[in-house]
Amino acid sequence: MRVPALIAILAMGAAACGGGGGGNPETGSATLAGSLDFSFGTDGVFAPSIPDLSWHRVVALAERPDGKIVALLHSSSSAVTLLQLQADGTPDVSFGVLGRLAITVDASAVTARARMLRLDSQGRILVIGSIAHSESDQLRPSWFVLRLLEEGTLDPAFGSDGVVVLSFLRTPGAADTAGDVAFDLEDGMWIGGDYFTPGIPTYDHMFAICKLHEDGSFDSGFGGDGRADWDLPGLGGGATSLCLMSDGGLLMAGSSGDDVILVRFLATGGKDLSFGSSGEVLTRAGGDHLEGGTAAFDAAGRIIVVGIDGQQQTFVMRFHPDGSADDSFGTAGIAFLGMSGVALLIDFGGSLYVGGRASGEGVVARLRPDGGIDAAFGTAGWFRTDLSPLDEIYLAMTFTREG
């Protein structure tokens, strides 16, 4: 019998580190009982040292079918940096150089910031992010998409030698930020993000989606030219999560002003007016300055959103498929946790795992389907890792199967 386990990667940094934070990312493996798996790394932890980077933090990770773990770093380098580990937490030396791969998206770029990592159905690695080619362009970046073959080489069948650089914008002078990626069964892909046009006082921010064919070209069947957007009602905000629905529609989550916002697109790129109020849900749900972070669907098709409020406290919301609040979850559809973080996993039983930091510790909490803390997990519902010497913790999680 194969037993699922949690893999959590945390990137921490002492204040003395260069670049304003970062340090060695530590990768910990925890069983679903909420204790460290001592067969992983050293006593349950893998802590690599990358001396040529003044700081680095993990922003995303994924598990391959063979149990290997791929992690995406944001670092002091302008290159996109990936690590790959064996299932036991040791570096996979067959990947890149001793388990590490550094990719230059464009040698002429000033900055290239990777934001999300996904694996498609063929095990290829997709990395998305934002790129700027001059100092002034850092306020007006474009999106980039990389596709790598399983062994870590750029895929020549995608874009230009494995790289697609695109601008969503139809308006010169506006700024793009890519946030998330989703796939269909044929490995077509949607890239979600946001953009804004400086100087416009209202409706300045837009959610944006591009649909690309498997070869990286725009799919004109979506939105007429492969692109669709959505005016946000509040000042400021941005997209943080993109989810593909079973009917081919798409859900985007993020923030607009001080509120969490959900919007739903049809498979054609039009607005799904049956969702929420004219296609969107805007809610503060009793919180203060809520910023949506991660969104996902549970087995019943309900929408789970994890984010951070104005006090840097984690909240979890649950909505019915039509966008109405699920009042059976937490208090009127929202639960607040004594931690700060937006990593989210949902198991087949409906339990929610939320990861982040609290009092100098890396933490994972397990919630029951009703939003309460599941005391059967870890210690009174919490798994904690002592990280007190370090001042920053960034957490990503995935399920793996061991045994």
Short mmCIF file of C-alpha atoms in Angstrom, two decimals, residues 113-319:
data_model
loop_
_atom_site.label_atom_id
_atom_site.label_comp_id
_atom_site.label_asym_id
_atom_site.label_seq_id
_atom_site.Cartn_x
_atom_site.Cartn_y
_atom_site.Cartn_z
CA ARG A 113 11.40 36.70 -12.50
CA ALA A 114 9.91 33.20 -12.48
CA ARG A 115 6.61 32.86 -10.65
CA MET A 116 5.10 29.43 -11.23
CA LEU A 117 6.09 25.85 -12.09
CA ARG A 118 3.83 23.14 -13.51
CA LEU A 119 4.32 19.69 -15.06
CA ASP A 120 2.17 18.75 -18.06
CA SER A 121 0.81 15.26 -18.81
CA GLN A 122 4.04 14.29 -20.57
CA GLY A 123 6.23 15.25 -17.64
CA ARG A 124 7.54 18.41 -19.33
CA ILE A 125 8.29 21.38 -17.09
CA LEU A 126 6.46 24.67 -17.68
CA VAL A 127 7.81 27.80 -16.00
CA ILE A 128 6.10 31.18 -16.33
CA GLY A 129 7.14 34.61 -15.18
CA SER A 130 7.78 38.22 -16.18
CA ILE A 131 10.69 39.68 -18.13
CA ALA A 132 11.95 43.23 -18.72
CA HIS A 133 14.53 44.31 -21.32
CA SER A 134 15.50 47.69 -19.84
CA GLU A 135 15.37 49.55 -16.54
CA SER A 136 12.27 51.46 -17.68
CA ASP A 137 10.63 48.23 -18.84
CA GLN A 138 10.75 46.86 -15.28
CA LEU A 139 7.50 48.78 -14.78
CA ARG A 140 6.14 47.33 -18.03
CA PRO A 141 7.32 43.71 -18.15
CA SER A 142 6.18 41.03 -20.61
CA TRP A 143 5.29 37.43 -19.84
CA PHE A 144 7.58 34.51 -20.57
CA VAL A 145 6.86 30.79 -20.76
CA LEU A 146 9.56 28.10 -20.78
CA ARG A 147 8.99 24.46 -21.58
CA LEU A 148 11.67 21.94 -20.70
CA LEU A 149 11.84 18.27 -21.55
CA GLU A 150 11.94 15.78 -18.71
CA GLU A 151 15.75 15.74 -18.52
CA GLY A 152 15.84 19.55 -18.23
CA THR A 153 16.68 20.70 -21.77
CA LEU A 154 14.58 23.39 -23.47
CA ASP A 155 11.94 21.90 -25.77
CA PRO A 156 12.64 22.95 -29.40
CA ALA A 157 9.03 22.15 -30.37
CA PHE A 158 7.74 24.97 -28.15
CA GLY A 159 7.95 28.59 -29.22
CA SER A 160 11.47 29.64 -30.17
CA ASP A 161 13.76 26.88 -28.88
CA GLY A 162 11.58 26.29 -25.83
CA VAL A 163 10.82 29.93 -25.00
CA VAL A 164 7.74 32.08 -25.61
CA VAL A 165 7.89 35.78 -24.73
CA LEU A 166 4.55 37.52 -25.17
CA SER A 167 2.71 40.64 -24.22
CA PHE A 168 -0.93 40.38 -23.38
CA LEU A 169 -1.40 44.08 -23.85
CA ARG A 170 -3.29 45.84 -26.56
CA THR A 171 -2.48 49.23 -24.90
CA PRO A 172 1.10 50.58 -25.03
CA GLY A 173 2.55 51.69 -21.70
CA ALA A 174 0.73 49.17 -19.53
CA ALA A 175 2.36 46.53 -17.32
CA ASP A 176 1.99 42.73 -17.47
CA THR A 177 2.45 40.22 -14.62
CA ALA A 178 2.05 36.49 -15.28
CA GLY A 179 0.70 34.58 -12.29
CA ASP A 180 -0.40 30.99 -13.00
CA VAL A 181 -0.82 28.32 -15.67
CA ALA A 182 -3.41 25.59 -16.31
CA PHE A 183 -3.54 22.73 -18.84
CA ASP A 184 -6.20 20.81 -20.74
CA LEU A 185 -5.97 17.11 -21.56
CA GLU A 186 -4.25 17.83 -24.88
CA ASP A 187 -1.61 19.99 -23.16
CA GLY A 188 -2.95 23.23 -24.53
CA MET A 189 -2.41 25.84 -21.85
CA TRP A 190 -3.84 28.98 -20.34
CA ILE A 191 -1.56 31.58 -18.78
CA GLY A 192 -3.26 33.84 -16.25
CA GLY A 193 -2.10 37.15 -14.83
CA ASP A 194 -2.96 40.82 -14.70
CA TYR A 195 -2.05 44.17 -16.20
CA PHE A 196 -2.67 47.83 -15.58
CA THR A 197 -2.40 51.08 -17.47
CA PRO A 198 -0.66 53.85 -15.46
CA GLY A 199 -2.49 57.14 -15.11
CA ILE A 200 -6.03 55.81 -15.33
CA PRO A 201 -7.67 56.45 -11.93
CA THR A 202 -10.43 53.84 -12.13
CA TYR A 203 -10.60 50.34 -13.59
CA ASP A 204 -6.83 50.48 -13.82
CA HIS A 205 -6.24 46.79 -13.19
CA MET A 206 -7.36 43.92 -15.41
CA PHE A 207 -7.29 40.15 -15.04
CA ALA A 208 -5.86 38.60 -18.19
CA ILE A 209 -5.70 35.13 -19.75
CA CYS A 210 -3.82 33.91 -22.83
CA LYS A 211 -4.55 30.52 -24.37
CA LEU A 212 -1.67 28.85 -26.19
CA HIS A 213 -1.57 25.79 -28.41
CA GLU A 214 0.71 22.93 -27.49
CA ASP A 215 3.42 24.47 -29.70
CA GLY A 216 3.23 27.84 -27.90
CA SER A 217 1.25 29.78 -30.52
CA PHE A 218 -1.92 31.73 -29.64
CA ASP A 219 -5.20 29.80 -29.86
CA SER A 220 -7.55 32.17 -31.71
CA GLY A 221 -10.55 30.10 -30.62
CA PHE A 222 -10.22 31.75 -27.22
CA GLY A 223 -11.27 35.38 -27.08
CA GLY A 224 -10.85 35.84 -30.84
CA ASP A 225 -7.07 36.27 -30.68
CA GLY A 226 -6.08 33.89 -27.88
CA ARG A 227 -6.56 36.54 -25.18
CA ALA A 228 -9.31 37.65 -22.82
CA ASP A 229 -9.42 40.18 -20.00
CA TRP A 230 -11.65 41.42 -17.18
CA ASP A 231 -11.93 44.91 -15.66
CA LEU A 232 -11.41 44.85 -11.90
CA PRO A 233 -13.85 47.05 -9.96
CA GLY A 234 -11.40 48.30 -7.32
CA LEU A 235 -8.17 50.26 -7.41
CA GLY A 236 -5.10 48.04 -7.31
CA GLY A 237 -5.04 44.28 -7.09
CA GLY A 238 -3.81 41.38 -9.15
CA ALA A 239 -4.33 37.77 -10.18
CA THR A 240 -2.76 35.01 -8.10
CA SER A 241 -4.42 31.75 -9.14
CA LEU A 242 -5.94 30.16 -12.26
CA CYS A 243 -8.01 26.96 -12.24
CA LEU A 244 -9.38 24.97 -15.19
CA MET A 245 -12.94 23.73 -14.67
CA SER A 246 -14.40 20.43 -15.85
CA ASP A 247 -16.54 22.19 -18.50
CA GLY A 248 -13.53 24.00 -19.99
CA GLY A 249 -14.25 27.27 -18.21
CA LEU A 250 -11.67 29.03 -16.08
CA LEU A 251 -11.72 30.49 -12.59
CA MET A 252 -9.31 33.27 -11.65
CA ALA A 253 -8.73 34.43 -8.09
CA GLY A 254 -6.87 37.37 -6.65
CA SER A 255 -7.51 40.74 -5.08
CA SER A 256 -9.21 43.97 -6.12
CA GLY A 257 -8.76 46.91 -3.79
CA ASP A 258 -9.23 45.51 -0.27
CA ASP A 259 -11.34 42.55 -1.37
CA VAL A 260 -10.93 38.99 -2.59
CA ILE A 261 -12.22 38.63 -6.12
CA LEU A 262 -13.17 35.55 -8.13
CA VAL A 263 -14.06 35.74 -11.81
CA ARG A 264 -15.13 32.99 -14.17
CA PHE A 265 -14.50 32.84 -17.91
CA LEU A 266 -16.29 30.59 -20.39
CA ALA A 267 -14.24 28.19 -22.50
CA THR A 268 -14.56 30.67 -25.38
CA GLY A 269 -13.04 33.51 -23.34
CA GLY A 270 -16.30 35.32 -22.62
CA LYS A 271 -17.59 36.18 -19.16
CA ASP A 272 -19.64 33.50 -17.39
CA LEU A 273 -22.54 35.68 -16.26
CA SER A 274 -24.14 32.78 -14.33
CA PHE A 275 -21.37 33.00 -11.73
CA GLY A 276 -21.73 35.32 -8.75
CA SER A 277 -22.89 38.77 -9.83
CA SER A 278 -22.43 39.12 -13.60
CA GLY A 279 -19.52 36.70 -13.55
CA GLU A 280 -17.61 37.85 -10.48
CA VAL A 281 -17.60 37.50 -6.71
CA LEU A 282 -16.19 40.35 -4.63
CA THR A 283 -16.02 39.85 -0.88
CA ARG A 284 -14.27 41.01 2.27
CA ALA A 285 -16.21 38.53 4.45
CA GLY A 286 -15.56 40.35 7.71
CA GLY A 287 -11.83 40.66 7.16
CA ASP A 288 -9.59 43.69 6.72
CA HIS A 289 -7.77 44.24 3.41
CA LEU A 290 -7.99 40.67 2.16
CA GLU A 291 -5.56 39.52 -0.54
CA GLY A 292 -6.48 36.34 -2.36
CA GLY A 293 -3.61 33.91 -2.79
CA THR A 294 -4.23 30.30 -3.81
CA ALA A 295 -7.47 28.84 -5.18
CA ALA A 296 -8.52 25.25 -5.86
CA PHE A 297 -11.60 23.06 -6.22
CA ASP A 298 -12.45 20.31 -3.75
CA ALA A 299 -14.01 16.98 -4.73
CA ALA A 300 -17.52 18.48 -4.49
CA GLY A 301 -16.65 21.28 -6.90
CA ARG A 302 -16.58 23.93 -4.17
CA ILE A 303 -14.06 26.73 -4.45
CA ILE A 304 -11.36 27.06 -1.78
CA VAL A 305 -9.40 30.32 -1.51
CA VAL A 306 -6.46 30.91 0.83
CA GLY A 307 -5.09 34.41 1.35
CA ILE A 308 -3.65 36.97 3.76
CA ASP A 309 -5.46 39.80 5.53
CA GLY A 310 -4.17 43.25 6.49
CA GLN A 311 -2.70 41.84 9.73
CA GLN A 312 -0.73 39.20 7.78
CA GLN A 313 -3.04 36.47 9.08
CA THR A 314 -4.05 33.55 6.88
CA PHE A 315 -7.70 33.11 5.98
CA VAL A 316 -9.47 30.27 4.16
CA MET A 317 -12.75 30.82 2.30
CA ARG A 318 -15.09 28.27 0.75
CA PHE A 319 -17.66 29.03 -1.93
#
